[in-house]
Amino acid sequence: MTRIAIVGVAGRMGRTLVNAIEQQAEATLAGGIVEPGSSLAGADIGELAGVGKRGIVAVDALQSIVDDFDVLIDFTAPQVTLGNLAFCAEHGKRIVIGTTGMSDDELAELDSFRDKVAMVFAPNMSVGVNLTLKLLQTAAKALGDEGYDIEVIEAHHRHKVDAPSGTAIKMGEVIAESLGRSLKEHGVFERVGQCGPRTDKEIGFATVRAGDIVGEHTVMFATEGERIEITHKASSRMTFAKGAVRAARWVAGKENGRYDMQDVLGLE
Ligand code: NAD
């Protein structure tokens, strides 16, 4: 039985994670952390998530539940996550990280922990998206150097704070890597005004933010005469939450290292 604590338990993903753990017989809800000073500290986390009283109250400091959990699941914000990663390394805990929007420096800091803690870090925990990454590798290898233009289009709800999505960037990285290109060099994240015609090797990104869209990604491979589109649509956050709980159970038995969902799902 894996004992799981959730950071950001009052957030959109945090509440969904409580529901996902409730549905998983091999995992148990061991604690929930809210922002320091939050008025929700002391609230029952089952009630917060709408599953009914569970007798576990939200705390605003990880230290106070350090003996209660084996794996931390963190879907919050970059600096919060990096602090929790250091805490887990120091206290021999494992961690599953879903937080997106990290800068290059923050990613380097995260990576510096790879020998000190067992972590699963993935911008998208859904099984479908991780399979889609595999399909993109195949498509990119077959089409990318044959005159097909590659564009990544993503849509999310109006509250999302980073763009393009971590998933869209990951898709771009997988495609670039399959083609021996660098996303830093060939990624085009903005087109406005007289920006000139498209170049052959660029990988373009477009972002939509509207309403309550949970997460949609389409990669377009377009040439004269045809267009292939590979699309994934998430209709509920439960897909990410179930993936994260699966990752938590998987990483509970792993040595220190940085893993992703491809490892968890055996898709490598
Ligand atoms: P949200 O704003 O609804 O939730 C974040 C929560 O973290 C908030 O409740 C906030 O109070 C809390 N928080 C902030 N600082 C904290 C601290 N120091 N200690 C404890 N809690 C703290 O956001 P969300 O929609 O749940 O998304 C959170 C993150 O997860 C984003 O980066 C988002 O892009 C990412 N995300 C990843 C996946 C994936 O599959 N990897 C899926 C969905 C969302």
mmCIF file of C-alpha atoms in Angstrom, residues 26-223:
data_model
loop_
_atom_site.group_PDB
_atom_site.id
_atom_site.type_symbol
_atom_site.label_atom_id
_atom_site.label_comp_id
_atom_site.label_asym_id
_atom_site.label_seq_id
_atom_site.Cartn_x
_atom_site.Cartn_y
_atom_site.Cartn_z
ATOM 1 C CA GLU A 26 -3.362 -0.041 -3.709
ATOM 2 C CA ALA A 27 -2.905 3.557 -2.559
ATOM 3 C CA THR A 28 -4.009 5.450 0.487
ATOM 4 C CA LEU A 29 -4.502 9.136 1.129
ATOM 5 C CA ALA A 30 -1.974 10.131 3.783
ATOM 6 C CA GLY A 31 -2.098 13.922 3.861
ATOM 7 C CA GLY A 32 -2.700 17.187 2.049
ATOM 8 C CA ILE A 33 -0.761 20.442 2.059
ATOM 9 C CA VAL A 34 -2.163 23.886 1.289
ATOM 10 C CA GLU A 35 -0.360 27.200 0.813
ATOM 11 C CA PRO A 36 1.270 28.581 3.971
ATOM 12 C CA GLY A 37 -1.222 30.860 5.739
ATOM 13 C CA SER A 38 -4.181 29.489 3.754
ATOM 14 C CA SER A 39 -7.559 29.655 5.474
ATOM 15 C CA LEU A 40 -8.072 26.045 4.309
ATOM 16 C CA ALA A 41 -5.429 24.691 6.726
ATOM 17 C CA GLY A 42 -7.351 22.529 9.189
ATOM 18 C CA ALA A 43 -10.094 21.645 6.689
ATOM 19 C CA ASP A 44 -10.813 17.957 6.092
ATOM 20 C CA ILE A 45 -9.235 17.071 2.719
ATOM 21 C CA GLY A 46 -12.022 14.648 1.847
ATOM 22 C CA GLU A 47 -14.550 17.436 2.309
ATOM 23 C CA LEU A 48 -12.348 19.819 0.291
ATOM 24 C CA ALA A 49 -12.420 17.362 -2.604
ATOM 25 C CA GLY A 50 -16.114 16.617 -2.280
ATOM 26 C CA VAL A 51 -15.749 12.937 -1.321
ATOM 27 C CA GLY A 52 -16.919 13.368 2.277
ATOM 28 C CA LYS A 53 -15.100 13.584 5.588
ATOM 29 C CA ARG A 54 -11.947 11.415 5.762
ATOM 30 C CA GLY A 55 -10.539 12.500 9.124
ATOM 31 C CA ILE A 56 -7.350 13.929 7.564
ATOM 32 C CA VAL A 57 -6.906 17.668 7.823
ATOM 33 C CA ALA A 58 -4.974 19.874 5.416
ATOM 34 C CA VAL A 59 -1.737 21.265 6.846
ATOM 35 C CA ASP A 60 0.346 24.171 5.607
ATOM 36 C CA ALA A 61 3.796 22.663 6.279
ATOM 37 C CA LEU A 62 5.141 19.402 4.907
ATOM 38 C CA GLN A 63 7.265 18.869 8.003
ATOM 39 C CA SER A 64 4.195 18.276 10.166
ATOM 40 C CA ILE A 65 3.220 15.116 8.203
ATOM 41 C CA VAL A 66 6.747 13.876 7.415
ATOM 42 C CA ASP A 67 6.211 10.462 9.034
ATOM 43 C CA ASP A 68 2.816 9.868 7.443
ATOM 44 C CA PHE A 69 3.617 9.453 3.735
ATOM 45 C CA ASP A 70 5.912 7.595 1.298
ATOM 46 C CA VAL A 71 5.316 9.531 -1.926
ATOM 47 C CA LEU A 72 4.450 13.182 -2.470
ATOM 48 C CA ILE A 73 2.416 14.248 -5.509
ATOM 49 C CA ASP A 74 3.035 17.873 -6.455
ATOM 50 C CA PHE A 75 0.975 19.837 -9.007
ATOM 51 C CA THR A 76 1.651 23.426 -7.915
ATOM 52 C CA ALA A 77 4.143 25.995 -9.230
ATOM 53 C CA PRO A 78 7.871 25.763 -10.114
ATOM 54 C CA GLN A 79 9.427 27.345 -6.996
ATOM 55 C CA VAL A 80 7.073 25.487 -4.654
ATOM 56 C CA THR A 81 7.871 22.202 -6.370
ATOM 57 C CA LEU A 82 11.641 22.753 -6.183
ATOM 58 C CA GLY A 83 11.372 23.370 -2.430
ATOM 59 C CA ASN A 84 9.384 20.165 -1.990
ATOM 60 C CA LEU A 85 11.866 18.229 -4.116
ATOM 61 C CA ALA A 86 14.681 19.287 -1.767
ATOM 62 C CA PHE A 87 12.521 18.274 1.208
ATOM 63 C CA CYS A 88 11.894 14.809 -0.293
ATOM 64 C CA ALA A 89 15.602 14.325 -1.047
ATOM 65 C CA GLU A 90 16.485 15.252 2.522
ATOM 66 C CA HIS A 91 13.865 12.982 4.099
ATOM 67 C CA GLY A 92 14.123 9.916 1.843
ATOM 68 C CA LYS A 93 10.660 10.408 0.265
ATOM 69 C CA ARG A 94 9.717 9.825 -3.369
ATOM 70 C CA ILE A 95 7.986 12.470 -5.466
ATOM 71 C CA VAL A 96 5.738 12.704 -8.537
ATOM 72 C CA ILE A 97 5.877 16.135 -10.192
ATOM 73 C CA GLY A 98 3.221 17.396 -12.599
ATOM 74 C CA THR A 99 4.017 21.104 -12.319
ATOM 75 C CA THR A 100 4.697 22.790 -15.679
ATOM 76 C CA GLY A 101 6.130 26.133 -16.762
ATOM 77 C CA MET A 102 9.661 25.718 -15.371
ATOM 78 C CA SER A 103 12.391 27.973 -16.770
ATOM 79 C CA ASP A 104 15.667 26.485 -18.028
ATOM 80 C CA ASP A 105 17.319 27.355 -14.691
ATOM 81 C CA GLU A 106 14.506 25.716 -12.750
ATOM 82 C CA LEU A 107 14.728 22.599 -14.924
ATOM 83 C CA ALA A 108 18.479 22.456 -14.300
ATOM 84 C CA GLU A 109 17.868 22.718 -10.561
ATOM 85 C CA LEU A 110 15.269 19.929 -10.750
ATOM 86 C CA ASP A 111 17.705 17.764 -12.682
ATOM 87 C CA SER A 112 20.432 18.318 -10.082
ATOM 88 C CA PHE A 113 18.363 16.141 -7.722
ATOM 89 C CA ARG A 114 18.333 13.088 -10.001
ATOM 90 C CA ASP A 115 20.864 11.181 -7.862
ATOM 91 C CA LYS A 116 19.374 12.270 -4.537
ATOM 92 C CA VAL A 117 15.729 11.258 -4.847
ATOM 93 C CA ALA A 118 13.453 9.007 -6.897
ATOM 94 C CA MET A 119 11.214 11.334 -8.941
ATOM 95 C CA VAL A 120 8.751 11.035 -11.786
ATOM 96 C CA PHE A 121 8.546 14.332 -13.681
ATOM 97 C CA ALA A 122 6.176 14.627 -16.635
ATOM 98 C CA PRO A 123 4.310 17.586 -18.116
ATOM 99 C CA ASN A 124 1.411 15.280 -18.893
ATOM 100 C CA MET A 125 0.497 12.190 -16.897
ATOM 101 C CA SER A 126 -2.213 10.835 -19.186
ATOM 102 C CA VAL A 127 -1.686 7.427 -20.772
ATOM 103 C CA GLY A 128 -3.154 8.702 -24.053
ATOM 104 C CA VAL A 129 -0.745 11.636 -24.321
ATOM 105 C CA ASN A 130 2.226 9.426 -23.598
ATOM 106 C CA LEU A 131 1.155 7.020 -26.326
ATOM 107 C CA THR A 132 0.671 10.048 -28.599
ATOM 108 C CA LEU A 133 4.337 10.982 -28.014
ATOM 109 C CA LYS A 134 5.273 7.581 -29.436
ATOM 110 C CA LEU A 135 3.035 8.126 -32.494
ATOM 111 C CA LEU A 136 4.658 11.537 -33.024
ATOM 112 C CA GLN A 137 8.119 9.984 -33.076
ATOM 113 C CA THR A 138 7.029 7.629 -35.850
ATOM 114 C CA ALA A 139 5.273 10.360 -37.832
ATOM 115 C CA ALA A 140 8.183 12.803 -37.482
ATOM 116 C CA LYS A 141 10.714 10.236 -38.682
ATOM 117 C CA ALA A 142 8.577 9.372 -41.724
ATOM 118 C CA LEU A 143 7.515 12.894 -42.698
ATOM 119 C CA GLY A 144 9.654 15.575 -41.061
ATOM 120 C CA ASP A 145 12.430 15.607 -43.649
ATOM 121 C CA GLU A 146 10.086 14.993 -46.586
ATOM 122 C CA GLY A 147 8.600 18.433 -46.987
ATOM 123 C CA TYR A 148 5.899 18.261 -44.337
ATOM 124 C CA ASP A 149 5.470 21.365 -42.188
ATOM 125 C CA ILE A 150 5.052 20.615 -38.487
ATOM 126 C CA GLU A 151 2.825 22.730 -36.241
ATOM 127 C CA VAL A 152 1.676 22.129 -32.663
ATOM 128 C CA ILE A 153 -1.645 23.669 -31.591
ATOM 129 C CA GLU A 154 -2.870 23.514 -28.003
ATOM 130 C CA ALA A 155 -5.941 24.724 -26.119
ATOM 131 C CA HIS A 156 -6.511 25.028 -22.365
ATOM 132 C CA HIS A 157 -8.861 26.669 -19.867
ATOM 133 C CA ARG A 158 -8.711 30.398 -19.146
ATOM 134 C CA HIS A 159 -6.901 29.964 -15.772
ATOM 135 C CA LYS A 160 -3.739 28.330 -17.110
ATOM 136 C CA VAL A 161 -0.699 30.513 -16.346
ATOM 137 C CA ASP A 162 2.031 29.134 -18.646
ATOM 138 C CA ALA A 163 2.167 28.934 -22.457
ATOM 139 C CA PRO A 164 2.639 27.003 -24.576
ATOM 140 C CA SER A 165 1.642 24.065 -22.396
ATOM 141 C CA GLY A 166 4.312 21.750 -20.999
ATOM 142 C CA THR A 167 2.764 19.006 -23.105
ATOM 143 C CA ALA A 168 3.037 21.041 -26.315
ATOM 144 C CA ILE A 169 6.708 21.741 -25.563
ATOM 145 C CA LYS A 170 7.307 18.053 -24.821
ATOM 146 C CA MET A 171 5.674 17.145 -28.148
ATOM 147 C CA GLY A 172 7.948 19.637 -29.899
ATOM 148 C CA GLU A 173 11.004 18.198 -28.142
ATOM 149 C CA VAL A 174 10.112 14.633 -29.103
ATOM 150 C CA ILE A 175 9.610 15.643 -32.752
ATOM 151 C CA ALA A 176 12.805 17.723 -32.832
ATOM 152 C CA GLU A 177 14.817 14.912 -31.287
ATOM 153 C CA SER A 178 13.440 12.378 -33.805
ATOM 154 C CA LEU A 179 14.636 14.675 -36.590
ATOM 155 C CA GLY A 180 18.022 15.595 -35.111
ATOM 156 C CA ARG A 181 16.863 19.214 -34.753
ATOM 157 C CA SER A 182 17.029 21.476 -31.710
ATOM 158 C CA LEU A 183 13.765 22.974 -30.480
ATOM 159 C CA LYS A 184 15.716 25.965 -29.162
ATOM 160 C CA GLU A 185 16.862 26.680 -32.726
ATOM 161 C CA HIS A 186 13.801 25.617 -34.723
ATOM 162 C CA GLY A 187 10.872 26.258 -32.372
ATOM 163 C CA VAL A 188 8.747 29.279 -33.400
ATOM 164 C CA PHE A 189 6.573 30.459 -30.531
ATOM 165 C CA GLU A 190 5.275 33.744 -31.887
ATOM 166 C CA ARG A 191 4.159 35.020 -35.271
ATOM 167 C CA VAL A 192 2.919 38.559 -35.483
ATOM 168 C CA GLY A 193 3.082 41.345 -38.094
ATOM 169 C CA GLN A 194 5.395 41.029 -41.111
ATOM 170 C CA CYS A 195 7.068 37.852 -39.903
ATOM 171 C CA GLY A 196 7.808 36.474 -43.377
ATOM 172 C CA PRO A 197 7.053 33.037 -44.817
ATOM 173 C CA ARG A 198 7.525 29.865 -42.876
ATOM 174 C CA THR A 199 10.942 28.162 -43.063
ATOM 175 C CA ASP A 200 11.208 24.449 -43.856
ATOM 176 C CA LYS A 201 12.592 23.177 -40.582
ATOM 177 C CA GLU A 202 10.691 25.295 -38.102
ATOM 178 C CA ILE A 203 8.298 23.710 -35.615
ATOM 179 C CA GLY A 204 5.518 26.202 -34.943
ATOM 180 C CA PHE A 205 3.384 26.562 -31.816
ATOM 181 C CA ALA A 206 -0.044 28.147 -31.404
ATOM 182 C CA THR A 207 -1.924 28.603 -28.135
ATOM 183 C CA VAL A 208 -5.627 28.946 -27.362
ATOM 184 C CA ARG A 209 -6.886 29.918 -23.856
ATOM 185 C CA ALA A 210 -10.645 29.743 -23.367
ATOM 186 C CA GLY A 211 -13.364 28.713 -20.960
ATOM 187 C CA ASP A 212 -13.045 25.357 -19.252
ATOM 188 C CA ILE A 213 -11.055 23.390 -21.866
ATOM 189 C CA VAL A 214 -9.195 20.676 -19.915
ATOM 190 C CA GLY A 215 -6.415 20.201 -22.484
ATOM 191 C CA GLU A 216 -6.269 19.602 -26.237
ATOM 192 C CA HIS A 217 -3.221 19.104 -28.437
ATOM 193 C CA THR A 218 -3.004 18.658 -32.205
ATOM 194 C CA VAL A 219 0.178 18.152 -34.177
ATOM 195 C CA MET A 220 -0.194 18.884 -37.862
ATOM 196 C CA PHE A 221 2.076 17.452 -40.550
ATOM 197 C CA ALA A 222 1.094 19.352 -43.690
ATOM 198 C CA THR A 223 2.435 19.306 -47.233
#
